[in-house]
Amino acid sequence: MGNPGAQHELACTLVQRYPYLALRLGEVAGVKVPDSLLAVAGSNSHQLPDRPPLDGDGTIRFLREGKPAFFAQVEVQQKHTDDKYATLRAYHGSEVSKAQVGGHMFVVSPKPAEAAKFRRSESRRGEEYAYRGSYLSRADLEPLAGDGQSFEERCFALGMTDFSQGVPTAAVAMLREAAETDITIANLFFRTITEEVSDVAMMEAVMQDDILEKLRGLKAWRDYEERVEKRGEARAEAKAEARAEVAERAAQARAEAAELAARADALTQFFFMRGDKPSVHALDRIGACSDAGQLNLWLRRAYAGETAAEIFPEPEA
């Protein structure tokens, strides 16, 4: 249960640190979220039966005269399944029980196709579950990412980028801005990128000198350096093993060639020692043989008394 990825943590941390983001998500989704009430960060854990609470979402409570009157929750999902949809309902119900008020859930995803699947589930089962959710992809969040929008809005929208396809220029600029604005968000934003970017070469766009100086103090940066170092050590070890294997095969080939040459020489010398000069045809056959078993067979026949001409008869004209 839950979604422990950095992308999820980034989105939920942004919402809880900047509660009014829930209002902007409502605007993007066309959902009315009360803006006349006091918005405060709520508990981000779910109470589970016979288990400790599970941290897993960003929750904002809207207060009237100090008491909850509404709530908004944010969840990030990479992949749609019916089980996950049912879990979202349970999370929503958990907050209803805790706050004793109704609320709305926003489920965001970097993948438009998965957001669309959640929308279809909502259409089919919304009445059954008696709550409404908004399922926003990165494309849906474009209004929050535009020029002139606040840092929190742009960071939230860009945090939902599908970084497996590369690191866009806008994300690089946001990482630089986050490092100067909110170090916690910068740490989470960088983790979000590195968790999805598996190709070190794709990270070169991020690894610019001015950003490096700002990121060196981040835990996410140290974790990334450690992963890169381990990956480099693993590659170096693999290359060393490959070179050793090639060298071993070459040595084995040389040893086999030397053994063949020794057996061919032994057969030839045996013929000469007993005065049985091999023909050119016989010498060619012996020299061209690459089968140690065949050379041994010929040598045993020679030891048994067969002549070179008998073992290597001249081909018919």
mmCIF file of C-alpha atoms in Angstrom:
data_model
loop_
_atom_site.group_PDB
_atom_site.id
_atom_site.type_symbol
_atom_site.label_atom_id
_atom_site.label_comp_id
_atom_site.label_asym_id
_atom_site.label_seq_id
_atom_site.Cartn_x
_atom_site.Cartn_y
_atom_site.Cartn_z
ATOM 1 C CA MET A 1 0.000 0.000 0.000
ATOM 2 C CA GLY A 2 1.084 3.566 -0.467
ATOM 3 C CA ASN A 3 3.559 5.082 -2.892
ATOM 4 C CA PRO A 4 7.030 5.580 -1.382
ATOM 5 C CA GLY A 5 8.640 7.129 -4.497
ATOM 6 C CA ALA A 6 10.406 10.478 -4.416
ATOM 7 C CA GLN A 7 7.934 11.926 -6.934
ATOM 8 C CA HIS A 8 5.120 11.143 -4.503
ATOM 9 C CA GLU A 9 7.049 12.569 -1.552
ATOM 10 C CA LEU A 10 7.893 15.743 -3.471
ATOM 11 C CA ALA A 11 4.253 16.422 -4.399
ATOM 12 C CA CYS A 12 2.900 15.715 -0.923
ATOM 13 C CA THR A 13 5.603 17.748 0.804
ATOM 14 C CA LEU A 14 4.900 20.708 -1.474
ATOM 15 C CA VAL A 15 1.168 20.540 -0.726
ATOM 16 C CA GLN A 16 1.640 20.262 3.018
ATOM 17 C CA ARG A 17 4.244 23.000 3.087
ATOM 18 C CA TYR A 18 2.199 25.280 0.805
ATOM 19 C CA PRO A 19 -1.461 24.410 1.591
ATOM 20 C CA TYR A 20 -2.980 26.834 -0.911
ATOM 21 C CA LEU A 21 -1.700 24.545 -3.696
ATOM 22 C CA ALA A 22 -4.831 22.499 -3.029
ATOM 23 C CA LEU A 23 -6.869 25.486 -4.236
ATOM 24 C CA ARG A 24 -4.851 25.716 -7.442
ATOM 25 C CA LEU A 25 -5.260 21.989 -8.068
ATOM 26 C CA GLY A 26 -8.992 22.524 -7.657
ATOM 27 C CA GLU A 27 -8.874 25.269 -10.289
ATOM 28 C CA VAL A 28 -6.971 23.023 -12.715
ATOM 29 C CA ALA A 29 -9.389 20.143 -12.148
ATOM 30 C CA GLY A 30 -12.530 22.285 -12.160
ATOM 31 C CA VAL A 31 -13.357 21.295 -8.592
ATOM 32 C CA LYS A 32 -14.674 23.729 -6.015
ATOM 33 C CA VAL A 33 -12.399 23.776 -2.981
ATOM 34 C CA PRO A 34 -13.356 26.307 -0.246
ATOM 35 C CA ASP A 35 -11.021 29.294 -0.352
ATOM 36 C CA SER A 36 -12.669 31.337 2.379
ATOM 37 C CA LEU A 37 -11.522 28.984 5.126
ATOM 38 C CA LEU A 38 -8.149 28.697 6.834
ATOM 39 C CA ALA A 39 -6.027 26.037 5.063
ATOM 40 C CA VAL A 40 -3.553 24.140 7.250
ATOM 41 C CA ALA A 41 -1.467 21.005 6.738
ATOM 42 C CA GLY A 42 -3.104 17.946 8.242
ATOM 43 C CA SER A 43 -1.838 14.541 9.259
ATOM 44 C CA ASN A 44 -0.364 12.661 6.324
ATOM 45 C CA SER A 45 -0.861 9.183 7.759
ATOM 46 C CA HIS A 46 -3.554 6.539 7.442
ATOM 47 C CA GLN A 47 -4.626 4.488 10.435
ATOM 48 C CA LEU A 48 -4.678 0.812 9.419
ATOM 49 C CA PRO A 49 -6.323 -2.066 11.333
ATOM 50 C CA ASP A 50 -3.862 -3.871 13.620
ATOM 51 C CA ARG A 51 -0.913 -1.993 12.108
ATOM 52 C CA PRO A 52 0.995 1.244 12.738
ATOM 53 C CA PRO A 53 -0.183 4.328 10.791
ATOM 54 C CA LEU A 54 1.047 4.515 7.174
ATOM 55 C CA ASP A 55 2.494 7.819 5.933
ATOM 56 C CA GLY A 56 1.434 8.254 2.360
ATOM 57 C CA ASP A 57 -0.278 11.440 1.233
ATOM 58 C CA GLY A 58 -0.476 15.217 1.458
ATOM 59 C CA THR A 59 -3.529 16.337 3.387
ATOM 60 C CA ILE A 60 -4.835 19.898 3.801
ATOM 61 C CA ARG A 61 -7.631 20.662 6.255
ATOM 62 C CA PHE A 62 -9.822 23.723 5.825
ATOM 63 C CA LEU A 63 -10.869 25.148 9.165
ATOM 64 C CA ARG A 64 -13.845 27.264 10.165
ATOM 65 C CA GLU A 65 -13.509 28.819 13.621
ATOM 66 C CA GLY A 66 -10.682 26.393 14.347
ATOM 67 C CA LYS A 67 -12.604 23.243 13.409
ATOM 68 C CA PRO A 68 -12.298 21.135 10.212
ATOM 69 C CA ALA A 69 -14.965 21.953 7.631
ATOM 70 C CA PHE A 70 -13.416 20.299 4.553
ATOM 71 C CA PHE A 71 -10.219 18.542 3.526
ATOM 72 C CA ALA A 72 -8.184 17.919 0.380
ATOM 73 C CA GLN A 73 -5.813 15.028 -0.175
ATOM 74 C CA VAL A 74 -3.069 14.555 -2.793
ATOM 75 C CA GLU A 75 -1.885 11.154 -3.987
ATOM 76 C CA VAL A 76 0.636 10.321 -6.731
ATOM 77 C CA GLN A 77 0.168 7.131 -8.732
ATOM 78 C CA GLN A 78 2.371 5.746 -11.512
ATOM 79 C CA LYS A 79 0.091 2.889 -12.543
ATOM 80 C CA HIS A 80 -3.640 2.260 -12.397
ATOM 81 C CA THR A 81 -5.109 -0.925 -10.954
ATOM 82 C CA ASP A 82 -8.513 -1.624 -9.439
ATOM 83 C CA ASP A 83 -6.782 -2.414 -6.145
ATOM 84 C CA LYS A 84 -5.116 0.987 -6.082
ATOM 85 C CA TYR A 85 -8.402 2.689 -6.872
ATOM 86 C CA ALA A 86 -10.022 0.870 -3.962
ATOM 87 C CA THR A 87 -7.098 1.887 -1.726
ATOM 88 C CA LEU A 88 -7.669 5.549 -2.617
ATOM 89 C CA ARG A 89 -11.241 5.196 -1.429
ATOM 90 C CA ALA A 90 -9.973 3.729 1.860
ATOM 91 C CA TYR A 91 -7.547 6.640 2.301
ATOM 92 C CA HIS A 92 -10.349 9.111 1.665
ATOM 93 C CA GLY A 93 -12.602 7.301 4.136
ATOM 94 C CA SER A 94 -9.839 7.303 6.719
ATOM 95 C CA GLU A 95 -9.599 11.099 6.542
ATOM 96 C CA VAL A 96 -13.392 11.436 6.713
ATOM 97 C CA SER A 97 -13.305 9.413 9.940
ATOM 98 C CA LYS A 98 -10.452 11.416 11.425
ATOM 99 C CA ALA A 99 -11.670 14.902 10.478
ATOM 100 C CA GLN A 100 -15.398 14.130 10.704
ATOM 101 C CA VAL A 101 -16.001 16.143 7.502
ATOM 102 C CA GLY A 102 -16.109 15.489 3.762
ATOM 103 C CA GLY A 103 -13.326 16.285 1.347
ATOM 104 C CA HIS A 104 -11.776 15.805 -2.057
ATOM 105 C CA MET A 105 -8.862 13.732 -3.334
ATOM 106 C CA PHE A 106 -6.507 14.773 -6.130
ATOM 107 C CA VAL A 107 -4.600 11.892 -7.742
ATOM 108 C CA VAL A 108 -1.763 13.100 -9.976
ATOM 109 C CA SER A 109 0.400 11.079 -12.325
ATOM 110 C CA PRO A 110 3.262 11.834 -14.726
ATOM 111 C CA LYS A 111 1.571 9.520 -17.249
ATOM 112 C CA PRO A 112 -1.554 10.726 -19.093
ATOM 113 C CA ALA A 113 -2.694 7.185 -19.913
ATOM 114 C CA GLU A 114 -2.715 6.157 -16.253
ATOM 115 C CA ALA A 115 -4.582 9.317 -15.209
ATOM 116 C CA ALA A 116 -7.171 8.537 -17.895
ATOM 117 C CA LYS A 117 -7.629 5.019 -16.492
ATOM 118 C CA PHE A 118 -8.316 6.445 -13.044
ATOM 119 C CA ARG A 119 -10.851 8.820 -14.589
ATOM 120 C CA ARG A 120 -12.652 5.890 -16.210
ATOM 121 C CA SER A 121 -12.681 4.019 -12.896
ATOM 122 C CA GLU A 122 -14.117 7.130 -11.283
ATOM 123 C CA SER A 123 -16.890 7.309 -13.863
ATOM 124 C CA ARG A 124 -17.772 3.658 -13.357
ATOM 125 C CA ARG A 125 -17.568 3.562 -9.597
ATOM 126 C CA GLY A 126 -17.841 7.131 -8.339
ATOM 127 C CA GLU A 127 -21.449 6.763 -7.261
ATOM 128 C CA GLU A 128 -20.715 3.471 -5.551
ATOM 129 C CA TYR A 129 -17.862 4.981 -3.542
ATOM 130 C CA ALA A 130 -19.657 8.291 -2.918
ATOM 131 C CA TYR A 131 -16.660 10.549 -3.423
ATOM 132 C CA ARG A 132 -15.098 12.337 -6.349
ATOM 133 C CA GLY A 133 -11.425 12.342 -7.293
ATOM 134 C CA SER A 134 -9.491 14.312 -9.897
ATOM 135 C CA TYR A 135 -6.783 12.486 -11.828
ATOM 136 C CA LEU A 136 -4.278 14.884 -13.329
ATOM 137 C CA SER A 137 -1.402 14.054 -15.661
ATOM 138 C CA ARG A 138 1.639 16.206 -16.295
ATOM 139 C CA ALA A 139 -0.141 17.664 -19.318
ATOM 140 C CA ASP A 140 -3.134 18.632 -17.153
ATOM 141 C CA LEU A 141 -0.840 20.544 -14.804
ATOM 142 C CA GLU A 142 0.591 22.801 -17.534
ATOM 143 C CA PRO A 143 -1.304 25.875 -16.207
ATOM 144 C CA LEU A 144 0.694 25.591 -12.976
ATOM 145 C CA ALA A 145 4.011 25.395 -14.838
ATOM 146 C CA GLY A 146 3.640 28.601 -16.866
ATOM 147 C CA ASP A 147 5.769 31.710 -16.605
ATOM 148 C CA GLY A 148 4.593 34.047 -13.893
ATOM 149 C CA GLN A 149 3.293 31.286 -11.626
ATOM 150 C CA SER A 150 4.670 30.924 -8.117
ATOM 151 C CA PHE A 151 7.630 28.710 -7.249
ATOM 152 C CA GLU A 152 5.402 26.173 -5.481
ATOM 153 C CA GLU A 153 3.029 25.789 -8.432
ATOM 154 C CA ARG A 154 5.795 25.447 -11.013
ATOM 155 C CA CYS A 155 7.732 23.011 -8.831
ATOM 156 C CA PHE A 156 4.632 20.871 -8.262
ATOM 157 C CA ALA A 157 3.853 20.713 -11.992
ATOM 158 C CA LEU A 158 7.441 20.052 -13.081
ATOM 159 C CA GLY A 159 7.807 17.421 -10.359
ATOM 160 C CA MET A 160 5.226 15.375 -12.287
ATOM 161 C CA THR A 161 7.467 15.206 -15.376
ATOM 162 C CA ASP A 162 8.164 11.770 -16.838
ATOM 163 C CA PHE A 163 11.932 11.928 -16.266
ATOM 164 C CA SER A 164 12.479 8.469 -17.756
ATOM 165 C CA GLN A 165 12.387 10.273 -21.119
ATOM 166 C CA GLY A 166 15.130 12.706 -20.122
ATOM 167 C CA VAL A 167 15.591 15.887 -18.070
ATOM 168 C CA PRO A 168 13.988 18.913 -19.791
ATOM 169 C CA THR A 169 15.547 22.346 -19.600
ATOM 170 C CA ALA A 170 12.666 23.641 -17.475
ATOM 171 C CA ALA A 171 13.391 20.984 -14.832
ATOM 172 C CA VAL A 172 17.063 21.991 -14.735
ATOM 173 C CA ALA A 173 16.068 25.604 -14.170
ATOM 174 C CA MET A 174 13.611 24.551 -11.461
ATOM 175 C CA LEU A 175 16.286 22.510 -9.690
ATOM 176 C CA ARG A 176 18.538 25.563 -9.646
ATOM 177 C CA GLU A 177 15.717 27.741 -8.307
ATOM 178 C CA ALA A 178 14.712 25.160 -5.674
ATOM 179 C CA ALA A 179 18.292 24.990 -4.410
ATOM 180 C CA GLU A 180 18.074 28.736 -3.705
ATOM 181 C CA THR A 181 14.464 28.786 -2.431
ATOM 182 C CA ASP A 182 13.750 25.664 -0.381
ATOM 183 C CA ILE A 183 16.520 23.130 0.278
ATOM 184 C CA THR A 184 14.072 20.398 1.342
ATOM 185 C CA ILE A 185 12.157 20.713 -1.915
ATOM 186 C CA ALA A 186 15.435 20.821 -3.866
ATOM 187 C CA ASN A 187 16.522 17.572 -2.226
ATOM 188 C CA LEU A 188 13.217 15.873 -3.107
ATOM 189 C CA PHE A 189 13.192 17.311 -6.624
ATOM 190 C CA PHE A 190 16.693 15.969 -7.288
ATOM 191 C CA ARG A 191 15.721 12.551 -5.878
ATOM 192 C CA THR A 192 12.685 12.528 -8.156
ATOM 193 C CA ILE A 193 14.928 13.028 -11.179
ATOM 194 C CA THR A 194 17.616 10.519 -10.243
ATOM 195 C CA GLU A 195 15.135 7.772 -9.348
ATOM 196 C CA GLU A 196 13.787 7.804 -12.907
ATOM 197 C CA VAL A 197 16.918 8.651 -14.922
ATOM 198 C CA SER A 198 18.892 5.430 -15.176
ATOM 199 C CA ASP A 199 21.315 6.614 -17.875
ATOM 200 C CA VAL A 200 24.148 8.656 -16.347
ATOM 201 C CA ALA A 201 24.655 10.398 -19.701
ATOM 202 C CA MET A 202 21.121 11.805 -19.475
ATOM 203 C CA MET A 203 22.089 13.505 -16.206
ATOM 204 C CA GLU A 204 24.783 15.599 -17.899
ATOM 205 C CA ALA A 205 22.183 18.300 -18.582
ATOM 206 C CA VAL A 206 21.702 18.640 -14.826
ATOM 207 C CA MET A 207 25.346 18.403 -13.836
ATOM 208 C CA GLN A 208 26.297 21.980 -14.653
ATOM 209 C CA ASP A 209 28.927 23.748 -12.576
ATOM 210 C CA ASP A 210 26.618 26.289 -10.940
ATOM 211 C CA ILE A 211 24.128 23.582 -9.969
ATOM 212 C CA LEU A 212 26.853 21.275 -8.671
ATOM 213 C CA GLU A 213 27.941 23.825 -6.089
ATOM 214 C CA LYS A 214 24.358 24.146 -4.827
ATOM 215 C CA LEU A 215 23.650 20.404 -4.738
ATOM 216 C CA ARG A 216 26.768 19.047 -3.044
ATOM 217 C CA GLY A 217 25.246 19.477 0.413
ATOM 218 C CA LEU A 218 22.074 17.556 -0.418
ATOM 219 C CA LYS A 219 21.593 14.027 0.841
ATOM 220 C CA ALA A 220 20.031 13.115 -2.517
ATOM 221 C CA TRP A 221 23.235 14.261 -4.227
ATOM 222 C CA ARG A 222 25.402 12.102 -1.951
ATOM 223 C CA ASP A 223 23.116 9.129 -2.586
ATOM 224 C CA TYR A 224 23.350 9.757 -6.326
ATOM 225 C CA GLU A 225 27.155 9.996 -6.226
ATOM 226 C CA GLU A 226 27.281 6.717 -4.303
ATOM 227 C CA ARG A 227 25.048 4.993 -6.864
ATOM 228 C CA VAL A 228 27.130 6.317 -9.753
ATOM 229 C CA GLU A 229 30.332 5.236 -8.016
ATOM 230 C CA LYS A 230 28.986 1.743 -7.379
ATOM 231 C CA ARG A 231 27.745 1.527 -10.955
ATOM 232 C CA GLY A 232 31.195 2.573 -12.194
ATOM 233 C CA GLU A 233 32.900 0.015 -9.969
ATOM 234 C CA ALA A 234 30.539 -2.700 -11.214
ATOM 235 C CA ARG A 235 31.259 -1.778 -14.834
ATOM 236 C CA ALA A 236 35.015 -1.706 -14.212
ATOM 237 C CA GLU A 237 34.784 -5.100 -12.507
ATOM 238 C CA ALA A 238 32.749 -6.487 -15.409
ATOM 239 C CA LYS A 239 35.308 -5.171 -17.906
ATOM 240 C CA ALA A 240 38.170 -6.665 -15.887
ATOM 241 C CA GLU A 241 36.370 -10.024 -15.778
ATOM 242 C CA ALA A 242 35.753 -9.842 -19.524
ATOM 243 C CA ARG A 243 39.421 -9.066 -20.196
ATOM 244 C CA ALA A 244 40.497 -11.913 -17.925
ATOM 245 C CA GLU A 245 38.138 -14.286 -19.737
ATOM 246 C CA VAL A 246 39.510 -13.212 -23.127
ATOM 247 C CA ALA A 247 43.073 -13.669 -21.889
ATOM 248 C CA GLU A 248 42.201 -17.101 -20.479
ATOM 249 C CA ARG A 249 40.631 -18.187 -23.753
ATOM 250 C CA ALA A 250 43.648 -16.912 -25.693
ATOM 251 C CA ALA A 251 46.018 -18.799 -23.394
ATOM 252 C CA GLN A 252 43.910 -21.938 -23.776
ATOM 253 C CA ALA A 253 43.944 -21.553 -27.570
ATOM 254 C CA ARG A 254 47.728 -21.147 -27.539
ATOM 255 C CA ALA A 255 48.098 -24.217 -25.346
ATOM 256 C CA GLU A 256 45.852 -26.259 -27.642
ATOM 257 C CA ALA A 257 47.789 -25.065 -30.708
ATOM 258 C CA ALA A 258 51.100 -25.979 -29.052
ATOM 259 C CA GLU A 259 49.731 -29.448 -28.171
ATOM 260 C CA LEU A 260 48.589 -30.014 -31.762
ATOM 261 C CA ALA A 261 51.964 -28.925 -33.097
ATOM 262 C CA ALA A 262 53.768 -31.243 -30.678
ATOM 263 C CA ARG A 263 51.649 -34.255 -31.681
ATOM 264 C CA ALA A 264 52.016 -33.499 -35.398
ATOM 265 C CA ASP A 265 55.785 -33.168 -34.919
ATOM 266 C CA ALA A 266 55.911 -36.433 -32.951
ATOM 267 C CA LEU A 267 54.118 -38.281 -35.789
ATOM 268 C CA THR A 268 56.353 -36.781 -38.472
ATOM 269 C CA GLN A 269 59.571 -37.495 -36.520
ATOM 270 C CA PHE A 270 58.481 -41.084 -35.880
ATOM 271 C CA PHE A 271 58.151 -41.708 -39.623
ATOM 272 C CA PHE A 272 61.615 -40.245 -40.313
ATOM 273 C CA MET A 273 63.252 -42.129 -37.411
ATOM 274 C CA ARG A 274 62.234 -45.483 -38.837
ATOM 275 C CA GLY A 275 63.275 -44.455 -42.362
ATOM 276 C CA ASP A 276 59.732 -43.963 -43.655
ATOM 277 C CA LYS A 277 59.903 -40.578 -45.346
ATOM 278 C CA PRO A 278 56.344 -39.103 -45.574
ATOM 279 C CA SER A 279 55.171 -37.724 -48.913
ATOM 280 C CA VAL A 280 54.262 -34.088 -49.438
ATOM 281 C CA HIS A 281 50.621 -35.159 -49.331
ATOM 282 C CA ALA A 282 51.143 -36.860 -45.958
ATOM 283 C CA LEU A 283 52.959 -33.839 -44.505
ATOM 284 C CA ASP A 284 50.158 -31.533 -45.707
ATOM 285 C CA ARG A 285 47.515 -33.738 -44.068
ATOM 286 C CA ILE A 286 49.441 -33.824 -40.796
ATOM 287 C CA GLY A 287 50.107 -30.074 -40.788
ATOM 288 C CA ALA A 288 46.505 -29.184 -41.596
ATOM 289 C CA CYS A 289 44.967 -31.373 -38.912
ATOM 290 C CA SER A 290 43.386 -29.439 -36.011
ATOM 291 C CA ASP A 291 41.923 -32.486 -34.262
ATOM 292 C CA ALA A 292 44.095 -33.841 -31.442
ATOM 293 C CA GLY A 293 42.125 -37.112 -31.419
ATOM 294 C CA GLN A 294 42.806 -37.689 -35.118
ATOM 295 C CA LEU A 295 46.529 -37.043 -34.670
ATOM 296 C CA ASN A 296 46.595 -39.578 -31.822
ATOM 297 C CA LEU A 297 44.836 -42.133 -34.026
ATOM 298 C CA TRP A 298 47.394 -41.689 -36.791
ATOM 299 C CA LEU A 299 50.251 -41.951 -34.276
ATOM 300 C CA ARG A 300 48.853 -45.218 -32.839
ATOM 301 C CA ARG A 301 48.559 -46.673 -36.354
ATOM 302 C CA ALA A 302 52.172 -45.689 -37.031
ATOM 303 C CA TYR A 303 53.283 -47.310 -33.749
ATOM 304 C CA ALA A 304 51.394 -50.436 -34.832
ATOM 305 C CA GLY A 305 53.557 -50.628 -37.992
ATOM 306 C CA GLU A 306 51.516 -48.914 -40.681
ATOM 307 C CA THR A 307 53.594 -46.846 -43.100
ATOM 308 C CA ALA A 308 53.051 -43.205 -44.019
ATOM 309 C CA ALA A 309 51.832 -44.304 -47.458
ATOM 310 C CA GLU A 310 49.268 -46.657 -45.880
ATOM 311 C CA ILE A 311 47.989 -44.062 -43.459
ATOM 312 C CA PHE A 312 48.029 -41.252 -46.042
ATOM 313 C CA PRO A 313 47.447 -42.854 -49.464
ATOM 314 C CA GLU A 314 47.994 -40.546 -52.379
ATOM 315 C CA PRO A 315 44.734 -39.241 -53.881
ATOM 316 C CA GLU A 316 43.738 -40.813 -57.158
ATOM 317 C CA ALA A 317 44.556 -38.840 -60.275
#
